[in-house]
Tab-separated table of C-alpha atoms in Angstrom:
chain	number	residue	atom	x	y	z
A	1	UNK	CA	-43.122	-52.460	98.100
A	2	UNK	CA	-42.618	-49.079	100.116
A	3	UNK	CA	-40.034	-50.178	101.703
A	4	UNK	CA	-37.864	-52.027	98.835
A	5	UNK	CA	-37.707	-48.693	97.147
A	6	UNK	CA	-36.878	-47.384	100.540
A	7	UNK	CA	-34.277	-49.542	100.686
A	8	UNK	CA	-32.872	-49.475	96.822
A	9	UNK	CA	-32.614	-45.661	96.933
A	10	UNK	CA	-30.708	-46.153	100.595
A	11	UNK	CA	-27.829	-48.356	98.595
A	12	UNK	CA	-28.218	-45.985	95.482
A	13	UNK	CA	-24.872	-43.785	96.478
A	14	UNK	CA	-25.543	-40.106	95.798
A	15	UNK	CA	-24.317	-38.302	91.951
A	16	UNK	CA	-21.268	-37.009	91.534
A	17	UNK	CA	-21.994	-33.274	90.357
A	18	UNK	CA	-18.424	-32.593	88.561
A	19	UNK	CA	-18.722	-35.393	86.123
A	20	UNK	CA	-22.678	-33.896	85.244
A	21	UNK	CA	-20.681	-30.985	84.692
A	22	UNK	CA	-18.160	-32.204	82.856
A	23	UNK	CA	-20.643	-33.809	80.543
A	24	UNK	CA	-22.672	-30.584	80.252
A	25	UNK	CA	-19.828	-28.561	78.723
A	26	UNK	CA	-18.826	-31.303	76.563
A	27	UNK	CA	-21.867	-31.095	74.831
A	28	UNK	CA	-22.428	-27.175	74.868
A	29	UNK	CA	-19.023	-26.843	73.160
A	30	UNK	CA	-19.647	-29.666	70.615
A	31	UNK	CA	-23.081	-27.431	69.858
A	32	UNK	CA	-21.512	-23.863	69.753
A	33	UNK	CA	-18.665	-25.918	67.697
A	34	UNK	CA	-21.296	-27.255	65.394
A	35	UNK	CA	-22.785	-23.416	65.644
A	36	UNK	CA	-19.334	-21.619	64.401
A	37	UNK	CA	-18.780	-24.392	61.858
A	38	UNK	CA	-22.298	-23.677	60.356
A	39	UNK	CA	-21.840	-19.798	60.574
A	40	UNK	CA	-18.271	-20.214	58.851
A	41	UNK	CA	-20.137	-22.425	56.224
A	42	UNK	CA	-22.477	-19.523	55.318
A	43	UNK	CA	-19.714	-17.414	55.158
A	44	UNK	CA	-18.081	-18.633	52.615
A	45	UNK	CA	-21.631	-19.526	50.224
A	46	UNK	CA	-22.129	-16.367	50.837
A	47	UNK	CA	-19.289	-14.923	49.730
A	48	UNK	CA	-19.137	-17.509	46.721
A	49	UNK	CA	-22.850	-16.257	45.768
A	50	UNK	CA	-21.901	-12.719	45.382
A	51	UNK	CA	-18.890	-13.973	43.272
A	52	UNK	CA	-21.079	-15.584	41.255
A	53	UNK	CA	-23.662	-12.635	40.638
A	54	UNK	CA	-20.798	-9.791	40.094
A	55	UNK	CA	-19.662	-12.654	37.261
A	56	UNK	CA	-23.252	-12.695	35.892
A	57	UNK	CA	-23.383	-8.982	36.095
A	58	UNK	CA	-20.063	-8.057	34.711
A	59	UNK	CA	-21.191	-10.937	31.633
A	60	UNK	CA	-24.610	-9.184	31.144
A	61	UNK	CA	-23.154	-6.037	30.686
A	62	UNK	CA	-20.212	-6.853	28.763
A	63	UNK	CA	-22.753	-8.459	26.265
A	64	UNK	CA	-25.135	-5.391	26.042
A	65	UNK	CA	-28.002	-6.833	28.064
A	66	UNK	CA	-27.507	-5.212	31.349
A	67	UNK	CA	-26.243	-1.888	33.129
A	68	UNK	CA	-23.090	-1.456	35.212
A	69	UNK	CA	-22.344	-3.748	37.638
A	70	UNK	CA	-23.599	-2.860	41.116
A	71	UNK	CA	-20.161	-3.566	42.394
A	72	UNK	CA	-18.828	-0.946	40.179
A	73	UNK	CA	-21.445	1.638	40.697
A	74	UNK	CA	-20.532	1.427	44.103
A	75	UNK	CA	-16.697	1.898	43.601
A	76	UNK	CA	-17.559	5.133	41.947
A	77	UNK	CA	-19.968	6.106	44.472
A	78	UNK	CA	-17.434	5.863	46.886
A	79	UNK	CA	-15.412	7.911	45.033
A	80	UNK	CA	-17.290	10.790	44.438
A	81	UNK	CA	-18.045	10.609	48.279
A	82	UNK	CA	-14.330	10.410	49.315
A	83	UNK	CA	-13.953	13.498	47.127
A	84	UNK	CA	-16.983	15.304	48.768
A	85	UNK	CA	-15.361	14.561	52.117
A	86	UNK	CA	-12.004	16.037	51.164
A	87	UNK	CA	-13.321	19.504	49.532
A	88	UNK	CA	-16.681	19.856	51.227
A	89	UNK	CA	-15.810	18.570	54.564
A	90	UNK	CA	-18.423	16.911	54.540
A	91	UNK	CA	-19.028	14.533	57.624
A	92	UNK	CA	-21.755	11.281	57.006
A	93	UNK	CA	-22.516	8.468	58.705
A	94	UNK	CA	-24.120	6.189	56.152
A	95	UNK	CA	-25.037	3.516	59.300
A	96	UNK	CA	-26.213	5.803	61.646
A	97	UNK	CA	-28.405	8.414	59.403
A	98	UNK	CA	-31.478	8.051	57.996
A	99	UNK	CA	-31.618	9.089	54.036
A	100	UNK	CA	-33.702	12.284	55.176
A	101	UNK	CA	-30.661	13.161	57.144
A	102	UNK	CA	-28.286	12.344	54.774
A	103	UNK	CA	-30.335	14.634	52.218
A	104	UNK	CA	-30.337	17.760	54.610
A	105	UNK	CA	-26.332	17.241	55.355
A	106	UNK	CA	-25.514	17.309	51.745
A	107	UNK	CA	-28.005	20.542	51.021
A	108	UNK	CA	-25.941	22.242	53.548
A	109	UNK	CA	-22.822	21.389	52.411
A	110	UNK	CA	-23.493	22.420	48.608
A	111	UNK	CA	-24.998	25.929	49.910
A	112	UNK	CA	-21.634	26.429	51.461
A	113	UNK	CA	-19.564	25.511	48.707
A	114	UNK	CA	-22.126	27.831	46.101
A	115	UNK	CA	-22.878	30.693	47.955
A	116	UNK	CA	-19.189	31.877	48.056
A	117	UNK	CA	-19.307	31.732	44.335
A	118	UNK	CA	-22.847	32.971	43.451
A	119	UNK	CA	-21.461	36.392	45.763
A	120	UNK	CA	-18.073	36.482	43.272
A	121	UNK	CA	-20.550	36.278	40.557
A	122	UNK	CA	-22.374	39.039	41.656
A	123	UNK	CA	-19.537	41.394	42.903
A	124	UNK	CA	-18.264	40.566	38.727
A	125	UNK	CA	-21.498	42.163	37.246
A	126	UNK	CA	-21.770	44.926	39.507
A	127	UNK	CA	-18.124	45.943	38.964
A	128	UNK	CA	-18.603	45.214	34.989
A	129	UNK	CA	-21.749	47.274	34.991
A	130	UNK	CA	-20.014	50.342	37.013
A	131	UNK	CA	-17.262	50.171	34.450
A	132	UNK	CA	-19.931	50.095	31.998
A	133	UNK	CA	-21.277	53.315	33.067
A	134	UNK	CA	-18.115	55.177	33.846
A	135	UNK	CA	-16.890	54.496	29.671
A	136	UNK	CA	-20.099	56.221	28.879
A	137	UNK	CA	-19.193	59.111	31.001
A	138	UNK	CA	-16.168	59.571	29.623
A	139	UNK	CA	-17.304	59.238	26.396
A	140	UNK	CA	-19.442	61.776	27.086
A	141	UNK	CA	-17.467	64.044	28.858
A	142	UNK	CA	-14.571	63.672	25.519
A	143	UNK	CA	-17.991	64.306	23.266
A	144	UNK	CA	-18.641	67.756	24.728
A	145	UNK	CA	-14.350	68.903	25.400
A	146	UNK	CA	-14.758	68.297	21.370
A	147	UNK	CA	-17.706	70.741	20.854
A	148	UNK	CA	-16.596	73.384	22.685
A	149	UNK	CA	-12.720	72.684	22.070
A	150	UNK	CA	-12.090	72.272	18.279
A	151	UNK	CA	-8.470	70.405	18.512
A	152	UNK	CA	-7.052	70.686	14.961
A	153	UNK	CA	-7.271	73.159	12.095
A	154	UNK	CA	-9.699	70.718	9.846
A	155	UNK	CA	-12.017	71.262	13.159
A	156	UNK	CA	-12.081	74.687	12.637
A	157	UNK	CA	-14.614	76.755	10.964
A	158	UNK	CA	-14.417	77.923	7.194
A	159	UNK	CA	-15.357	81.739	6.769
A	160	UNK	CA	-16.033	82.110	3.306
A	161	UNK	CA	-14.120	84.505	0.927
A	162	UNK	CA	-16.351	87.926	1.060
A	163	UNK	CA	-16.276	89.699	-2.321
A	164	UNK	CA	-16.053	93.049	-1.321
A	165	UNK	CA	-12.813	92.019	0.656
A	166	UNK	CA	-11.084	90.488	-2.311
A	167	UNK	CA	-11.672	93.185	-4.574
A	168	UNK	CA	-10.344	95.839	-1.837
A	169	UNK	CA	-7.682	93.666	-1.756
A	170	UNK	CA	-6.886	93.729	-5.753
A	171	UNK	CA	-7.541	97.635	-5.619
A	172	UNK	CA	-4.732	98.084	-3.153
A	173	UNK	CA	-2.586	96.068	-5.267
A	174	UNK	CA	-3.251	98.140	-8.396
A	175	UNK	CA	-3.000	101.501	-6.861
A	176	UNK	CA	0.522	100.184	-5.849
A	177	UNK	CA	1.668	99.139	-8.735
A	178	UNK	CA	0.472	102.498	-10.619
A	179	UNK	CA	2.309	103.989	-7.753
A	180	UNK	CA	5.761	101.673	-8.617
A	181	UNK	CA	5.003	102.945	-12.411
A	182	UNK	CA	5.225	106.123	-12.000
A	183	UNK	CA	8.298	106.358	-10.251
A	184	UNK	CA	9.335	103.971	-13.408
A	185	UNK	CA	11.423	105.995	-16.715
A	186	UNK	CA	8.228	103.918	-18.271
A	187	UNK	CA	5.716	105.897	-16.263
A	188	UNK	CA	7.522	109.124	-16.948
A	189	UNK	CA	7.470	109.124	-20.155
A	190	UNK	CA	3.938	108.364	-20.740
A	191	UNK	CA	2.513	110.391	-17.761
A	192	UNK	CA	-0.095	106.738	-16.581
A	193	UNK	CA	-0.289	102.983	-17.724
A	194	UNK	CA	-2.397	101.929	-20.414
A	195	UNK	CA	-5.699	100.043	-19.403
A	196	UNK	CA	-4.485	96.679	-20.566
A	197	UNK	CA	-1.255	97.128	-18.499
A	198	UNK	CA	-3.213	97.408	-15.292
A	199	UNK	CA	-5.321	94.939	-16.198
A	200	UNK	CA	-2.478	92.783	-16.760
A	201	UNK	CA	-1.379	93.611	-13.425
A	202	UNK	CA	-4.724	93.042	-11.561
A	203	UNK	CA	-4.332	89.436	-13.097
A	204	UNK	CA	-0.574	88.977	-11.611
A	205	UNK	CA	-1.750	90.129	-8.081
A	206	UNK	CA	-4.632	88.094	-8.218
A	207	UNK	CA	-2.876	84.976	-9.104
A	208	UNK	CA	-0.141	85.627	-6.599
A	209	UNK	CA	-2.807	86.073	-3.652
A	210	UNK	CA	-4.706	82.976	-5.525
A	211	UNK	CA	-1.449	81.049	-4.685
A	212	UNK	CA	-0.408	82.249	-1.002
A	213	UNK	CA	-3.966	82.060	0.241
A	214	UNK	CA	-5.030	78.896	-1.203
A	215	UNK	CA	-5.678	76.917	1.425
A	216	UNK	CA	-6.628	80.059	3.927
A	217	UNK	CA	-9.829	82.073	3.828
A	218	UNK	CA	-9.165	85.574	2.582
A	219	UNK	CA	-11.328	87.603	5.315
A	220	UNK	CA	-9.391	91.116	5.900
A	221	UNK	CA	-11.180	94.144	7.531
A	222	UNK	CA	-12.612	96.515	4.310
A	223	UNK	CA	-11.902	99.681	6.553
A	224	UNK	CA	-8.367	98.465	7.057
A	225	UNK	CA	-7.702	97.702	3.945
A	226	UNK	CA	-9.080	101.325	2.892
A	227	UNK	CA	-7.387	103.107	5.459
A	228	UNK	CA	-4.016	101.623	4.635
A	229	UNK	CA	-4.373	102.672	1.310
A	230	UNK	CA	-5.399	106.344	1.626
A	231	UNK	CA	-2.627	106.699	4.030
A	232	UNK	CA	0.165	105.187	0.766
A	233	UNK	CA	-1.484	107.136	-1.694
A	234	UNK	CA	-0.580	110.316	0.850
């Protein structure tokens, strides 16, 4: 028995090695055919699925019963990240970073963009509040030029009329008018003027200083007025 085995595997021949081969690859690339066939098959169910749920979700919220479509929220997340990008320069890598990470970049980014403009903000009050101050200290500086400064005649103080003065003052007039009379033919002939002539004239002179002095205090020096007429009577 040995030796007709012997013997059969003698006239066996020996295997050809390039047609095994050959036979290998045909079936590896009728698997990995059958492989990119399937993976091109979940592609597209894929693909068709998601179709299918942005449809359900764009229905639901049309009707009422659901919120925004997740395929919208995205868009406008995008968005508003494209825009942070551009004016922030803001540099993510959503793949690569943990949310931690992306928390921290973002923090730092904002405190770049808002401390610029908390420091304006501050700079404005201070300035407003010196301004502030300096219109009170004018104020108060004009407040006190006034007081010591009176800048129109309405300012001015009103010295009342003294009595004595006035009356000095209506005496001189009727001492020169006696004066006028006796130079008069009038005042010759009867030597003096009756009483209710000088009265008459103490009215007229007191009417015509009433008139010129109405609107100014009548405050003249009683020893000037005395001394001017002692020196006319002479």
């Amino acid at each position: 028995r040995l030796l007709k085995e012997l013997e059969d595997f003698a006239f066996r021949g020996c295997t050809d090695l390039k047609l095994e081969k050959q036979k290998c690859s045909l079936i590896i690339d009728n698997e990995s055919g059958g492989i990119d066939q399937q993976k091109e098959r979940q592609k597209i169910l894929i693909a068709h699925l998601k179709q299918q749920l942005e449809d359900l979700e764009k229905y639901a919220y049309e009707s009422g019963e659901g919120d925004l479509p997740s395929a919208e929220v995205m868009a406008r997340q995008k968005a508003v990240i494209d825009k942070l990008h551009e004016k922030v320069q803001l540099d993510l890598e959503l793949d690569r970073m943990s949310q931690c990470d992306l928390q921290k970049k973002v923090d730092e980014a904002l405190k770049k963009l808002v401390n610029p403009i908390k420091a304006k903000e501050q700079l404005v009050e201070q300035l407003q509040a010196q301004i502030v101050d300096l219109e009170r200290f004018i104020g108060f500086l004009q407040t006190e030029v006034n007081e010591r400064l009176p800048n129109s005649i309405v300012s001015l103080p009103i010295v009342p009329a003294k009595k004595g003065s006035f009356m000095n003052l209506i005496k001189f007039n009727q001492k020169f008018e006696r004066n006028q009379l006796k130079q008069t033919p009038q005042g010759s002939h009867y030597g003096q003027v009756d009483e209710r002539a000088r009265i008459e004239l103490a009215v007229d002179a007191a009417a015509e200083v009433m008139e010129k002095y109405l609107l100014l205090s009548v405050d003249m020096d009683i020893s000037h007025s005395e001394s001017f007429s002692k020196s006319y009577d002479e």
